């Protein structure tokens, strides 16, 4: 059987029981052993398609020789039936417990029901029943049942299960994985006496802790009913239920800022999604109509995940509370939410109007979730003080929130209109307009009505970010207190009316309700000047209007040309080129002031005021999705009949994206080149072979800048090695050895916005000497071979695939400017070690036909993987290298696995 390249990656060892089934019976079937491709017990039909010795499709591709069909059996009642079952046993050896090997499949040792199928139909009544399944009682099982009456009604049900193993090298500090409460096993919640003592205890515990598996299982069931109604109407409805259970690693952080404690904890997964779809379709003559309503409901079995804390954490903001009192952390899990959608689609043909066809779609949807919100912390914070205000029992209640439920809601509207026509026999014209709108009405303010404090506790109270008046003399009236905002009752307008300069400009005070509108217009014309040559030209304009983003508007123009030549005796050629040009309105580096504490009052102006946190980005930085971009894409494909029985296809994709205005961010050129080749040989009616190779090379370049400082009244001195010195005396310091003073800047109330807001050689906050760059180069290769041969009463299938990916990351920086010691710079070097993924997969499939209705199937799979990832270097040997830093997952490992199996096939 010919195995196409796109299917080879599915690794179809043993998938030989489905070929004789109709495609409709395979819609929801599949696992690693049965991905939907088959080499059946039935023999190859020596007549083939009956057209030629080596038949081809109208586009020139070889057609595999079909299988010989078996005549179904007949019952006394007139039912035609056929059935088959494949069963046996599997055995594995090697690293069969490896996470990458087990990631999405269950090939464990033991009895194995590979697949089974049954088909019943009765010509007189037009009734039918089809059943298909496989992998039963394993975590990758599947089952499909279809019944109905042709042209009257159809009922289809399916169930499939898919495992997802994340790691098998996780060392858990907790019991209760997968539940709503994770309890420490043998460790003191809160870390005990000190951070050092907690680190020692964790190291001792991990030395005696075996590795375990973290993963989840997805179970999905679908039930669908289709009814044919009078007057060309049809009705359909379906119900889908998907459930995911298990656990996966995620980051648990304590403290504020970058965290005062970090550990990988196991997130518990218990999620269910229920979808209901109902619709009506109408088709008669020149008109087609579809009206559909959808409702989706997501529910989480775990509302709040509580995890006991093994760390003695470093606190931020709150005082008067010992670190050891924070014995647990809580996480609000994904909230219950709802989605509703109503859509109508209409298509109408007008043959008299230049063979026109009009299409239209209108869709309206709403996303909602209104879960109960959690208090900022579960701890009472007895004796705790936050910015001079008692915190005792004033943050561990929902009364400390400005609203008790989330009240999140997003509405979307989609309108899509199309028109195609043929004004001349050789010319097709198509036009399309698409409008999409999102409206986000979600609103939440970070303020505690019990204390009047603007800001929030983070990480369950171990850290905080609060907006207070600036106490530096000269910014606010004498006598202004840190509690100056607390008397406004969390009223934003009253707080702004105070006119007090805030102490920091970057504290989040409300959510950012991102939303956008998109308008896309496209027109295309396809001209065929003879039967062999055609040329298509297309123009598209894509315009975005975004709320609360750096650019209010962006627009992109795309021009595409496609040429097709079918005139070669030996094949076809397709060439395509596309140019895209994206531009936009004025770029505002910081559009988020309305949502931050900087909106509370005037800018600071007093000497010694630190104004760095009013500037959240450099003016020259451009975000990837908003940046100006020029993009060229070329695509070529040549299909060649090298011999009557040999096909070859050669393709090339090349893309270059340039960001002309991005001095920082994604800069320079992003390039990708992807050649591929595919060869197929139809050796005979019973034998075929194919091979493919695909290559991809890509490069991405980014530039960033590490900020320095910006304090009013300070002088900044810049030296020739990029280093910077700061003082408030105005007297230039001595130049470091081997350097000279190249520039001086004095930060004043009159110049700090422009002086510190732009990257420049002499910018106090963003000096270009502190810039760094990263170049990422990716190389991805895939190659494979397949061979099929039927000889006598045996059939042999061989499949081999090799996948290799390598990512090299290089960086550049000025160590002197960044004040990195020479020894550390030498250790850091100029790049990480390469990330490597190398996988070999080989399948051998030997079928022995014992009788016309029985076969013996011998299968063998070899799978080997090599993974190199510097993120996990040293974790296994030293999982707790410092206080409050614990790494519990050793990461992906090399593996080599052999799988063998014996299966019996019976056709009943």
PDB file of C-alpha atoms in Angstrom, residues 174-183 268 302 304-308 328:
ATOM      1  CA  UNK A 174       3.479  16.757  48.003  1.00  0.00           C
ATOM      2  CA  UNK A 175       0.788  14.144  48.334  1.00  0.00           C
ATOM      3  CA  UNK A 176      -2.678  14.497  46.820  1.00  0.00           C
ATOM      4  CA  UNK A 177      -1.608  15.050  43.220  1.00  0.00           C
ATOM      5  CA  UNK A 178      -4.647  15.754  41.071  1.00  0.00           C
ATOM      6  CA  UNK A 179      -6.774  16.942  44.009  1.00  0.00           C
ATOM      7  CA  UNK A 180      -7.646  20.434  45.254  1.00  0.00           C
ATOM      8  CA  UNK A 181      -5.198  20.262  48.190  1.00  0.00           C
ATOM      9  CA  UNK A 182      -1.508  19.341  47.982  1.00  0.00           C
ATOM     10  CA  UNK A 183       0.027  18.501  51.367  1.00  0.00           C
ATOM     11  CA  UNK A 268      -4.193  19.640  39.328  1.00  0.00           C
ATOM     12  CA  UNK A 302     -11.382  22.326  41.224  1.00  0.00           C
ATOM     13  CA  UNK A 304      -9.251  26.664  44.186  1.00  0.00           C
ATOM     14  CA  UNK A 305      -5.973  24.792  44.356  1.00  0.00           C
ATOM     15  CA  UNK A 306      -4.288  24.967  47.774  1.00  0.00           C
ATOM     16  CA  UNK A 307      -0.597  24.051  47.965  1.00  0.00           C
ATOM     17  CA  UNK A 308       1.407  23.891  51.160  1.00  0.00           C
ATOM     18  CA  UNK A 328       0.317  27.784  51.851  1.00  0.00           C
TER      19      UNK A 328
END
